[in-house]
């Protein structure tokens, strides 16, 4: 292994090959703190050529590579296992916005560019890069592509795979595939770009991407709405689609438990409505400078909703600061759940028509499994995607994390089995990583699992790209 480390130092510079415990610490534990591994080294190449040199050297030595972007993933896919034999390849130094073309509607970036920096590059030329995640200040485009990230703009613009036109990828043997074509039309064979989207670093290392830009939407109308139930939220979604059409850009849900945690832990957070409600929806319409009627549209749809009983009360943002405060209530949930103690995450999708009934029946079932478990439910209801997360019951006002851990397997099985029965998905937007790789395989057909293994083997016959992630192990 010393030979490999020397080769890596020669290829990318000794300063960018980290081996000391203190230097690698931040790269070997995931954001949730549940996956803590060890690494042979963390390498930080600064260009596509350097990534290729690292991957080729590791392939030659038979050493596994774990690609890592911002390390904000929620399923442990970007951190090494416990063996101490894997190399973490961080894209953190590859942060160049290579080209912006507002007329073609494209931006070409290094994979290590932080999502917020792509949004800013688009804004500079009066365009929009619509992807929006609570982690946008740290997650990278390479990570977004590799997880096929979702977020709060999917309703209008789609998942990450709908926002990419071309990729540059270092293959597991160190060759570079240059697929950086920004063409909207290109039917010249298999769609290789899409093969790497959502592959969680198991087929190669994404080093560059051509992304789609959209017309800017400087006008917003935003409301925080109290709704009596998930069923009412779904009815409100239908009404909002009818009234606002393409201008409907966000439709997010949160239960009172989630908002209570935000109010308790997020500095400066306050409840915009007087009476507590079981459920809330954040609804936003967005439009161009000439779309001057958004506020009226929002008011009229909310008026109709209150009359129909699908909404109980609403606060409409009257300024950018008020809009940010409403967004913080929703975007803050993930962070405050972590403060509150052990969390079991379940990122599920259901057909929208089944969502309300599923949400009403699963809660009581979970209470039977773990009495007092706290249901912290929120997510992208417009996409049928709920984060059905659980926090431990309270014992003497303190989070009883042991009770949650003891019941974890049964709680998760109850949720996943019921989602599978409704033809839903046990990973809507976070991927499989190490956390869900085995569970996901158990809900897939043999044909689907075989196809996944065949693709993996075709591109990575030695199995050195992010082993243990996404692709189910053979028994
Ligand atoms: P990492 O965590 O570093 O890696 C994620 C996976 O991608 C790993 O498997 C890794 O090996 C692989 N990978 C990373 N870079 C590359 C590359 N260049 N080439 C090949 N493989 C690579 N996710 C959502 O979908 N929607 C949300 O709304 C959302 N909100 C979040 C809010 C918070 C507060 C946090 C902490 C996370 C949230 N996430 C969300 C999850 C996370 O931010 C996304 O999965 C994001 O896309 C990960 O990007 P990253 O750069 O941090 O990737
Ligand atoms: C969100 O929608 C993210 O806020 C994070 O997808 C969800 O932390 C989570 O479980
Ligand atoms: Zn989410």
Coordinates of C-alpha atoms and ligand atoms in Angstrom, one line a residue:
X1 CA 0.0 0.0 0.0
X2 CA 3.0 2.3 0.5
X3 CA 3.7 2.1 -3.2
X4 CA 0.1 3.2 -4.0
X5 CA 0.3 6.1 -1.6
X6 CA 3.6 7.2 -3.2
X7 CA 2.1 6.9 -6.6
X8 CA -0.9 9.0 -5.5
X9 CA 1.4 11.7 -4.0
X10 CA 3.3 11.9 -7.2
X11 CA 0.1 12.2 -9.3
X12 CA -1.7 14.8 -7.3
X13 CA 0.8 16.3 -4.8
X14 CA 1.6 15.1 -1.3
X15 CA -0.6 17.9 0.2
X16 CA -3.7 16.4 -1.3
X17 CA -3.2 12.8 0.0
X18 CA -4.4 12.8 3.6
X19 CA -3.7 9.9 5.9
X20 CA -3.5 11.5 9.4
X21 CA -6.6 10.7 11.6
X22 CA -7.3 14.3 12.3
X23 CA -7.2 15.2 8.6
X24 CA -9.4 12.3 7.4
X25 CA -11.9 12.6 10.3
X26 CA -14.5 14.7 8.5
X27 CA -14.5 12.4 5.4
X28 CA -15.1 9.1 7.1
X29 CA -18.4 9.9 9.0
X30 CA -21.6 10.7 7.3
X31 CA -23.9 13.6 8.0
X32 CA -26.3 11.5 10.1
X33 CA -23.4 10.2 12.3
X34 CA -24.7 6.6 11.8
X35 CA -22.0 5.5 9.3
X36 CA -18.4 5.9 10.6
X37 CA -15.7 4.1 8.6
X38 CA -11.9 4.2 8.2
X39 CA -9.9 5.1 5.1
X40 CA -6.5 4.1 3.7
X41 CA -6.3 7.7 2.5
X42 CA -8.4 10.7 1.5
X43 CA -7.3 12.1 -1.9
X44 CA -8.3 15.5 -3.2
X45 CA -7.5 15.6 -7.0
X46 CA -7.8 19.1 -8.6
X47 CA -8.7 18.1 -12.2
X48 CA -10.3 15.4 -14.4
X49 CA -6.8 14.2 -15.3
X50 CA -5.8 13.9 -11.7
X51 CA -9.1 12.0 -10.9
X52 CA -8.3 9.6 -13.8
X53 CA -4.7 9.1 -12.4
X54 CA -6.0 8.3 -8.9
X55 CA -8.7 5.9 -10.2
X56 CA -6.2 4.1 -12.5
X57 CA -3.6 3.8 -9.7
X58 CA -6.2 2.4 -7.3
X59 CA -7.5 -0.1 -10.0
X60 CA -3.9 -1.2 -10.6
X61 CA -3.5 -1.9 -6.8
X62 CA -6.9 -3.5 -6.4
X63 CA -8.0 -0.8 -4.0
X64 CA -11.6 0.4 -3.8
X65 CA -12.5 4.0 -4.3
X66 CA -15.3 5.9 -2.6
X67 CA -16.3 9.1 -4.4
X68 CA -17.4 11.9 -2.1
X69 CA -18.8 15.4 -2.7
X70 CA -20.2 17.5 0.1
X71 CA -20.8 14.5 2.4
X72 CA -24.4 15.5 3.0
X73 CA -25.9 12.2 1.8
X74 CA -28.4 10.7 4.2
X75 CA -27.8 7.0 3.5
X76 CA -24.1 6.5 4.1
X77 CA -23.1 6.1 0.4
X78 CA -20.2 8.5 0.4
X79 CA -18.2 7.2 3.3
X80 CA -15.8 4.2 3.5
X81 CA -16.5 1.0 5.3
X82 CA -14.8 -0.1 8.5
X83 CA -12.0 -2.0 6.8
X84 CA -9.6 0.9 6.5
X85 CA -8.6 -0.4 3.0
X86 CA -10.6 2.1 0.8
X87 CA -9.6 5.4 -0.7
X88 CA -12.0 8.3 -0.4
X89 CA -11.9 10.4 -3.5
X90 CA -13.1 13.9 -2.6
X91 CA -14.2 16.2 -5.4
X92 CA -13.9 19.2 -3.1
X93 CA -11.1 21.0 -5.1
X94 CA -13.0 20.7 -8.4
X95 CA -15.1 23.9 -8.1
X96 CA -14.9 25.6 -11.5
X97 CA -17.9 26.8 -13.3
X98 CA -16.6 26.1 -16.8
X99 CA -19.1 27.9 -19.0
X100 CA -22.5 29.5 -18.9
X101 CA -24.6 29.9 -22.0
X102 CA -27.9 31.7 -21.2
X103 CA -29.3 31.4 -24.8
X104 CA -28.7 27.6 -25.0
X105 CA -29.9 27.5 -21.4
X106 CA -26.9 25.5 -20.1
X107 CA -24.2 25.7 -17.5
X108 CA -21.1 23.5 -17.6
X109 CA -19.5 22.8 -14.2
X110 CA -16.9 20.7 -12.4
X111 CA -18.6 18.0 -10.3
X112 CA -17.3 19.5 -7.1
X113 CA -19.2 22.8 -7.5
X114 CA -21.5 23.4 -4.6
X115 CA -25.2 23.6 -5.6
X116 CA -25.6 27.1 -4.3
X117 CA -22.8 28.3 -6.5
X118 CA -24.5 26.8 -9.6
X119 CA -27.7 28.6 -8.6
X120 CA -25.7 31.9 -8.2
X121 CA -23.9 31.4 -11.6
X122 CA -27.4 31.0 -13.2
X123 CA -28.7 34.1 -11.4
X124 CA -25.8 36.2 -12.7
X125 CA -27.1 35.7 -16.3
X126 CA -30.7 36.2 -15.3
X127 CA -31.5 32.4 -15.4
X128 CA -32.6 29.8 -12.9
X129 CA -31.0 26.6 -11.9
X130 CA -34.1 25.3 -10.0
X131 CA -32.7 22.5 -7.9
X132 CA -33.2 23.4 -4.2
X133 CA -32.2 21.4 -1.2
X134 CA -31.8 22.2 2.5
X135 CA -28.1 21.2 2.1
X136 CA -27.5 23.4 -1.0
X137 CA -24.8 25.4 0.8
X138 CA -22.6 22.2 1.0
X139 CA -23.8 19.5 -1.4
X140 CA -22.1 19.3 -4.8
X141 CA -23.4 18.8 -8.3
X142 CA -21.6 15.4 -8.5
X143 CA -23.4 14.3 -5.4
X144 CA -26.7 15.6 -6.6
X145 CA -26.3 13.8 -9.9
X146 CA -25.1 10.6 -8.2
X147 CA -28.1 10.5 -5.8
X148 CA -30.5 11.8 -8.4
X149 CA -31.5 14.4 -5.7
X150 CA -35.0 15.7 -5.4
X151 CA -35.8 18.6 -3.1
X152 CA -38.5 21.3 -3.1
X153 CA -38.6 22.2 -6.9
X154 CA -39.3 18.7 -8.3
X155 CA -43.0 19.4 -8.6
X156 CA -42.3 22.0 -11.4
X157 CA -38.8 21.1 -12.7
X158 CA -38.3 17.4 -12.0
X159 CA -35.6 15.4 -10.3
X160 CA -31.9 15.9 -11.0
X161 CA -31.9 13.5 -13.9
X162 CA -34.3 15.9 -15.7
X163 CA -31.8 18.8 -15.3
X164 CA -28.8 17.3 -16.9
X165 CA -27.8 17.1 -20.6
X166 CA -24.3 15.6 -20.5
X167 CA -21.6 14.3 -18.3
X168 CA -17.8 13.7 -18.1
X169 CA -17.0 10.6 -16.1
X170 CA -13.8 8.8 -15.1
X171 CA -14.6 5.1 -15.5
X172 CA -13.5 2.4 -13.0
X173 CA -10.4 1.6 -15.1
X174 CA -9.3 5.2 -15.2
X175 CA -10.4 6.0 -18.8
X176 CA -12.3 9.3 -19.3
X177 CA -15.7 9.4 -21.0
X178 CA -16.3 12.8 -22.4
X179 CA -20.1 13.1 -22.8
X180 CA -20.2 16.8 -22.1
X181 CA -22.7 17.5 -25.0
X182 CA -25.3 20.2 -24.2
X183 CA -27.6 19.0 -26.9
X184 CA -31.4 18.7 -26.3
X185 CA -31.7 16.2 -29.1
X186 CA -29.2 13.3 -29.4
X187 CA -30.6 9.9 -30.2
X188 CA -27.4 8.2 -31.1
X189 CA -27.5 5.2 -28.9
X190 CA -27.9 4.2 -25.2
X191 CA -28.4 7.2 -22.9
X192 CA -25.1 6.9 -21.1
X193 CA -25.6 10.1 -19.2
X194 CA -28.6 8.7 -17.5
X195 CA -26.8 5.5 -16.6
X196 CA -24.5 7.4 -14.2
X197 CA -27.3 9.5 -12.7
X198 CA -28.5 7.9 -9.4
X199 CA -25.6 5.4 -9.6
X200 CA -24.2 6.6 -6.2
X201 CA -20.6 6.4 -7.4
X202 CA -20.8 2.7 -8.2
X203 CA -20.1 3.0 -12.0
X204 CA -17.5 5.8 -12.1
X205 CA -16.6 9.2 -10.8
X206 CA -18.5 12.1 -12.3
X207 CA -16.1 15.0 -12.9
X208 CA -18.1 17.4 -15.0
X209 CA -21.7 18.1 -16.1
X210 CA -23.8 20.2 -18.5
X211 CA -26.9 21.3 -16.6
X212 CA -30.1 22.9 -17.9
X213 CA -31.1 26.5 -17.0
X214 CA -34.6 28.0 -17.0
X215 CA -36.0 31.5 -17.2
X216 CA -35.6 33.4 -14.0
X217 CA -38.6 33.6 -11.6
X218 CA -38.0 36.8 -9.6
X219 CA -41.7 37.0 -8.4
X220 CA -43.0 34.8 -5.7
X221 CA -46.2 34.4 -3.7
X222 CA -45.7 32.2 -0.6
X223 CA -48.1 31.0 2.1
X224 CA -47.9 28.9 5.2
X225 CA -51.3 27.1 5.4
X226 CA -52.8 25.1 8.3
X227 CA -54.7 22.1 6.9
X228 CA -56.7 19.6 9.0
X229 CA -55.3 16.4 7.4
X230 CA -53.1 14.9 4.7
X231 CA -56.3 14.2 2.8
X232 CA -57.0 18.0 2.9
X233 CA -53.4 18.8 1.8
X234 CA -53.9 16.6 -1.3
X235 CA -57.2 18.3 -2.1
X236 CA -55.4 21.7 -1.7
X237 CA -52.8 20.5 -4.1
X238 CA -55.4 19.8 -6.7
X239 CA -56.9 23.2 -6.2
X240 CA -53.5 24.9 -6.4
X241 CA -52.8 23.1 -9.7
X242 CA -56.1 24.2 -11.0
X243 CA -55.6 27.9 -10.0
X244 CA -51.9 28.4 -10.5
X245 CA -51.0 26.0 -13.3
X246 CA -47.4 26.2 -14.3
X247 CA -46.7 28.8 -11.6
X248 CA -47.1 26.3 -8.8
X249 CA -43.5 25.7 -7.8
X250 CA -43.6 24.3 -4.2
X251 CA -46.0 22.3 -2.3
X252 CA -44.5 21.0 0.9
X253 CA -46.0 19.4 4.0
X254 CA -45.1 19.2 7.7
X255 CA -46.9 17.8 10.8
X256 CA -47.2 19.7 14.1
X257 CA -44.6 17.5 15.7
X258 CA -42.0 18.6 13.1
X259 CA -42.9 22.2 13.6
X260 CA -42.8 21.9 17.3
X261 CA -39.1 20.8 17.0
X262 CA -38.3 23.7 14.7
X263 CA -39.9 26.2 17.2
X264 CA -38.0 24.6 20.0
X265 CA -34.5 24.4 18.4
X266 CA -34.2 26.8 15.5
X267 CA -33.1 30.3 16.7
X268 CA -35.6 33.0 15.7
X269 CA -38.3 30.6 14.5
X270 CA -41.9 31.6 15.4
X271 CA -45.3 30.2 14.6
X272 CA -46.9 32.4 11.9
X273 CA -50.4 31.3 12.8
X274 CA -52.3 31.6 16.1
X275 CA -53.9 28.2 16.7
X276 CA -51.8 25.0 16.4
X277 CA -52.8 22.7 13.6
X278 CA -52.1 19.0 13.0
X279 CA -50.7 19.7 9.5
X280 CA -49.2 22.5 7.5
X281 CA -48.5 23.2 3.9
X282 CA -45.9 25.6 2.4
X283 CA -47.2 26.6 -1.0
X284 CA -45.4 28.9 -3.4
X285 CA -46.1 30.3 -6.8
X286 CA -43.2 31.6 -8.9
X287 CA -43.2 33.6 -12.1
X288 CA -41.3 36.0 -14.3
X289 CA -41.2 39.8 -13.9
X290 CA -44.3 40.2 -16.0
X291 CA -46.4 37.7 -13.9
X292 CA -47.9 40.4 -11.7
X293 CA -51.0 38.5 -10.5
X294 CA -49.4 35.8 -8.4
X295 CA -50.6 37.2 -5.0
X296 CA -54.2 37.5 -6.2
X297 CA -54.1 33.9 -7.5
X298 CA -52.7 32.7 -4.2
X299 CA -55.3 34.6 -2.2
X300 CA -58.2 33.4 -4.3
X301 CA -57.1 29.8 -4.1
X302 CA -56.7 30.0 -0.4
X303 CA -60.1 31.7 0.0
X304 CA -61.7 28.9 -1.9
X305 CA -59.8 26.3 0.2
X306 CA -60.9 27.8 3.5
X307 CA -64.5 27.9 2.3
X308 CA -64.3 24.2 1.3
X309 CA -62.7 23.2 4.6
X310 CA -59.4 22.0 3.0
X311 CA -57.5 24.9 4.7
X312 CA -58.2 26.3 8.2
X313 CA -55.9 29.3 8.2
X314 CA -53.0 30.8 6.2
X315 CA -50.2 33.4 6.5
X316 CA -49.1 35.0 3.3
X317 CA -45.6 36.3 3.1
X318 CA -45.6 40.1 2.7
X319 CA -41.9 40.6 2.2
X320 CA -38.8 38.6 1.3
X321 CA -37.9 38.4 5.0
X322 CA -41.3 36.9 5.8
X323 CA -40.9 34.5 2.8
X324 CA -37.5 33.3 4.2
X325 CA -39.0 32.9 7.7
X326 CA -41.7 30.6 6.2
X327 CA -39.2 28.6 4.3
X328 CA -37.0 28.2 7.4
X329 CA -39.8 26.5 9.2
X330 CA -39.8 23.8 6.5
X331 CA -36.1 23.7 5.6
X332 CA -35.0 23.6 9.3
X333 CA -36.7 20.3 10.1
X334 CA -33.9 18.0 9.2
X335 CA -31.3 19.8 11.2
X336 CA -33.5 20.1 14.3
X337 CA -34.4 16.4 14.2
X338 CA -30.7 15.7 14.6
X339 CA -30.5 18.0 17.7
X340 CA -33.5 16.2 19.2
X341 CA -31.7 12.8 19.3
X342 CA -31.7 9.5 17.5
X343 CA -33.8 9.6 14.3
X344 CA -35.0 6.8 12.1
X345 CA -35.4 8.1 8.6
X346 CA -37.9 6.8 6.0
X347 CA -37.9 8.6 2.7
X348 CA -40.9 7.1 1.0
X349 CA -43.1 7.8 -2.0
X350 CA -46.6 6.6 -2.5
X351 CA -49.1 7.1 -5.3
X352 CA -50.6 10.5 -4.4
X353 CA -54.1 9.0 -4.4
X354 CA -53.0 6.5 -1.6
X355 CA -51.0 8.9 0.4
X356 CA -53.6 10.2 2.8
X357 CA -55.0 6.8 3.8
X358 CA -51.6 5.3 4.2
X359 CA -50.5 8.2 6.5
X360 CA -53.6 7.7 8.7
X361 CA -53.2 4.0 9.1
X362 CA -49.4 3.7 9.6
X363 CA -49.2 6.0 12.7
X364 CA -51.4 3.9 15.0
X365 CA -49.6 0.7 13.8
X366 CA -46.2 2.3 14.8
X367 CA -47.5 3.2 18.2
X368 CA -48.3 -0.5 18.8
X369 CA -44.7 -1.3 17.9
X370 CA -43.1 1.4 20.0
X371 CA -45.5 3.2 22.3
X372 CA -44.9 7.0 22.4
X373 CA -42.7 7.0 19.3
X374 CA -42.7 10.6 17.9
X375 CA -43.9 10.8 14.2
X376 CA -42.0 13.7 12.6
X377 CA -43.6 13.7 9.2
X378 CA -42.8 16.1 6.4
X379 CA -41.7 16.3 2.8
X380 CA -42.6 16.9 -0.7
X381 CA -46.3 16.0 -0.8
X382 CA -46.7 17.4 -4.3
X383 CA -44.4 14.5 -5.4
X384 CA -46.1 11.9 -3.2
X385 CA -42.9 11.9 -1.1
X386 CA -43.0 11.9 2.7
X387 CA -40.1 11.8 5.1
X388 CA -41.8 9.6 7.6
X389 CA -39.1 10.1 10.2
X390 CA -39.3 8.9 13.8
X391 CA -37.9 10.2 17.0
X392 CA -37.7 8.4 20.3
X393 CA -40.5 8.5 22.8
X394 CA -40.0 11.0 25.6
X395 CA -39.2 9.5 29.1
X396 CA -39.3 12.1 31.9
X397 CA -39.1 14.8 29.2
X398 CA -35.9 13.3 27.7
X399 CA -35.6 11.5 24.4
X400 CA -35.4 7.8 25.2
X401 CA -33.2 6.9 22.3
X402 CA -32.7 3.3 23.5
X403 CA -36.4 2.6 23.1
X404 CA -36.2 3.7 19.5
X405 CA -33.1 1.7 18.8
X406 CA -34.6 -1.4 20.3
X407 CA -37.7 -1.1 18.1
X408 CA -35.9 0.2 15.0
X409 CA -36.0 -2.9 12.8
X410 CA -39.7 -3.5 13.5
X411 CA -40.7 0.1 12.9
X412 CA -38.8 0.3 9.6
X413 CA -40.2 -3.1 8.4
X414 CA -43.8 -1.9 9.2
X415 CA -43.3 1.2 7.1
X416 CA -41.5 -0.4 4.2
X417 CA -43.9 -3.4 4.0
X418 CA -46.9 -1.1 3.9
X419 CA -45.3 1.2 1.3
X420 CA -44.4 -1.8 -0.9
X421 CA -48.1 -3.1 -0.6
X422 CA -49.2 0.3 -2.0
X423 CA -46.7 0.0 -4.9
X424 CA -44.6 2.9 -3.5
X425 CA -40.9 3.3 -3.1
X426 CA -38.7 2.9 0.0
X427 CA -36.3 5.5 -1.3
X428 CA -37.9 8.5 -3.0
X429 CA -34.9 10.8 -3.3
X430 CA -32.0 10.0 -1.0
X431 CA -30.8 6.8 -2.7
X432 CA -29.9 3.4 -1.1
X433 CA -26.3 3.9 0.0
X434 CA -25.2 1.5 2.7
X435 CA -28.4 2.0 4.7
X436 CA -31.0 0.6 2.3
X437 CA -29.0 -1.6 -0.1
X438 CA -30.3 -4.9 1.4
X439 CA -33.8 -3.7 2.2
X440 CA -34.3 -2.4 -1.4
X441 CA -33.2 -5.7 -2.9
X442 CA -35.8 -7.5 -0.9
X443 CA -38.6 -5.4 -2.5
X444 CA -37.3 -5.8 -6.1
X445 CA -37.9 -8.7 -8.5
X446 CA -35.0 -11.1 -9.3
X447 CA -35.0 -9.7 -12.8
X448 CA -34.4 -6.2 -11.6
X449 CA -31.7 -7.2 -9.2
X450 CA -30.0 -9.3 -12.0
X451 CA -30.1 -6.3 -14.3
X452 CA -28.5 -4.1 -11.7
X453 CA -25.7 -6.6 -11.1
X454 CA -25.2 -7.1 -14.8
X455 CA -24.7 -3.3 -15.4
X456 CA -22.4 -3.0 -12.4
X457 CA -20.3 -6.0 -13.7
X458 CA -20.1 -4.6 -17.2
X459 CA -18.6 -1.3 -16.1
X460 CA -16.8 -2.4 -12.9
X461 CA -15.9 -6.0 -13.3
X462 CA -13.4 -5.8 -10.4
X463 CA -16.0 -4.3 -8.1
X464 CA -13.8 -1.4 -6.9
X465 CA -16.1 1.5 -7.3
X466 CA -17.9 2.2 -4.1
X467 CA -18.4 -1.5 -3.1
X468 CA -21.2 -2.2 -0.6
X469 CA -23.3 0.7 -1.9
X470 CA -26.5 0.5 -4.0
X471 CA -25.9 -2.9 -5.7
X472 CA -27.1 -5.8 -3.5
X473 CA -24.4 -8.2 -2.5
X474 CA -24.5 -11.7 -3.9
X475 CA -25.3 -14.2 -1.2
Ligands
LIG1 P1 -22.2 13.0 -0.9 O1 -22.9 12.9 0.3 O2 -20.7 13.3 -0.8 O3 -22.3 11.6 -1.8 C1 -23.6 11.1 -2.0 C2 -23.4 9.8 -3.0 O4 -22.9 10.3 -4.3 C3 -22.4 8.8 -2.5 O5 -22.8 7.6 -2.9 C4 -21.1 9.2 -3.2 O6 -20.2 8.1 -3.4 C5 -21.7 9.7 -4.6 N1 -20.9 10.8 -5.2 C6 -20.6 12.0 -4.7 N2 -20.0 12.7 -5.6 C7 -19.8 11.9 -6.7 C8 -19.1 12.1 -8.0 N3 -18.6 13.2 -8.3 N4 -19.1 11.0 -8.8 C9 -19.7 9.8 -8.5 N5 -20.3 9.6 -7.3 C10 -20.3 10.7 -6.4 N6 -31.6 15.1 -0.7 C11 -32.7 15.3 -1.5 O7 -32.8 14.5 -2.5 N7 -33.7 16.2 -1.3 C12 -33.6 17.0 -0.2 O8 -34.5 17.9 0.0 C13 -32.5 17.0 0.6 N8 -32.4 17.8 1.7 C14 -31.3 17.7 2.5 C15 -31.2 18.5 3.6 C16 -30.2 18.4 4.5 C17 -30.1 19.3 5.7 C18 -29.2 17.4 4.3 C19 -28.1 17.2 5.3 C20 -29.3 16.5 3.2 C21 -30.3 16.7 2.3 N9 -30.4 15.8 1.2 C22 -31.5 16.0 0.4 C23 -29.5 14.8 1.0 C24 -28.2 15.2 0.2 O9 -27.9 16.6 0.4 C25 -28.2 14.9 -1.2 O10 -28.3 13.4 -1.4 C26 -27.1 15.4 -2.1 O11 -27.4 15.2 -3.5 C27 -25.7 14.8 -1.8 O12 -24.7 15.6 -2.3 P2 -23.2 15.5 -1.8 O13 -22.4 16.3 -2.7 O14 -23.2 15.9 -0.4 O15 -22.9 14.0 -2.0
LIG2 C1 -35.8 17.3 3.3 O1 -36.7 17.2 2.5 C2 -34.6 16.4 3.1 O2 -35.8 18.2 4.2 C3 -34.1 15.8 4.3 O3 -34.8 15.5 2.1 C4 -35.0 14.7 4.9 O4 -33.5 14.6 6.8 C5 -34.4 14.1 6.2 O5 -34.9 13.0 6.5
LIG3 ZN1 -36.6 15.7 1.0

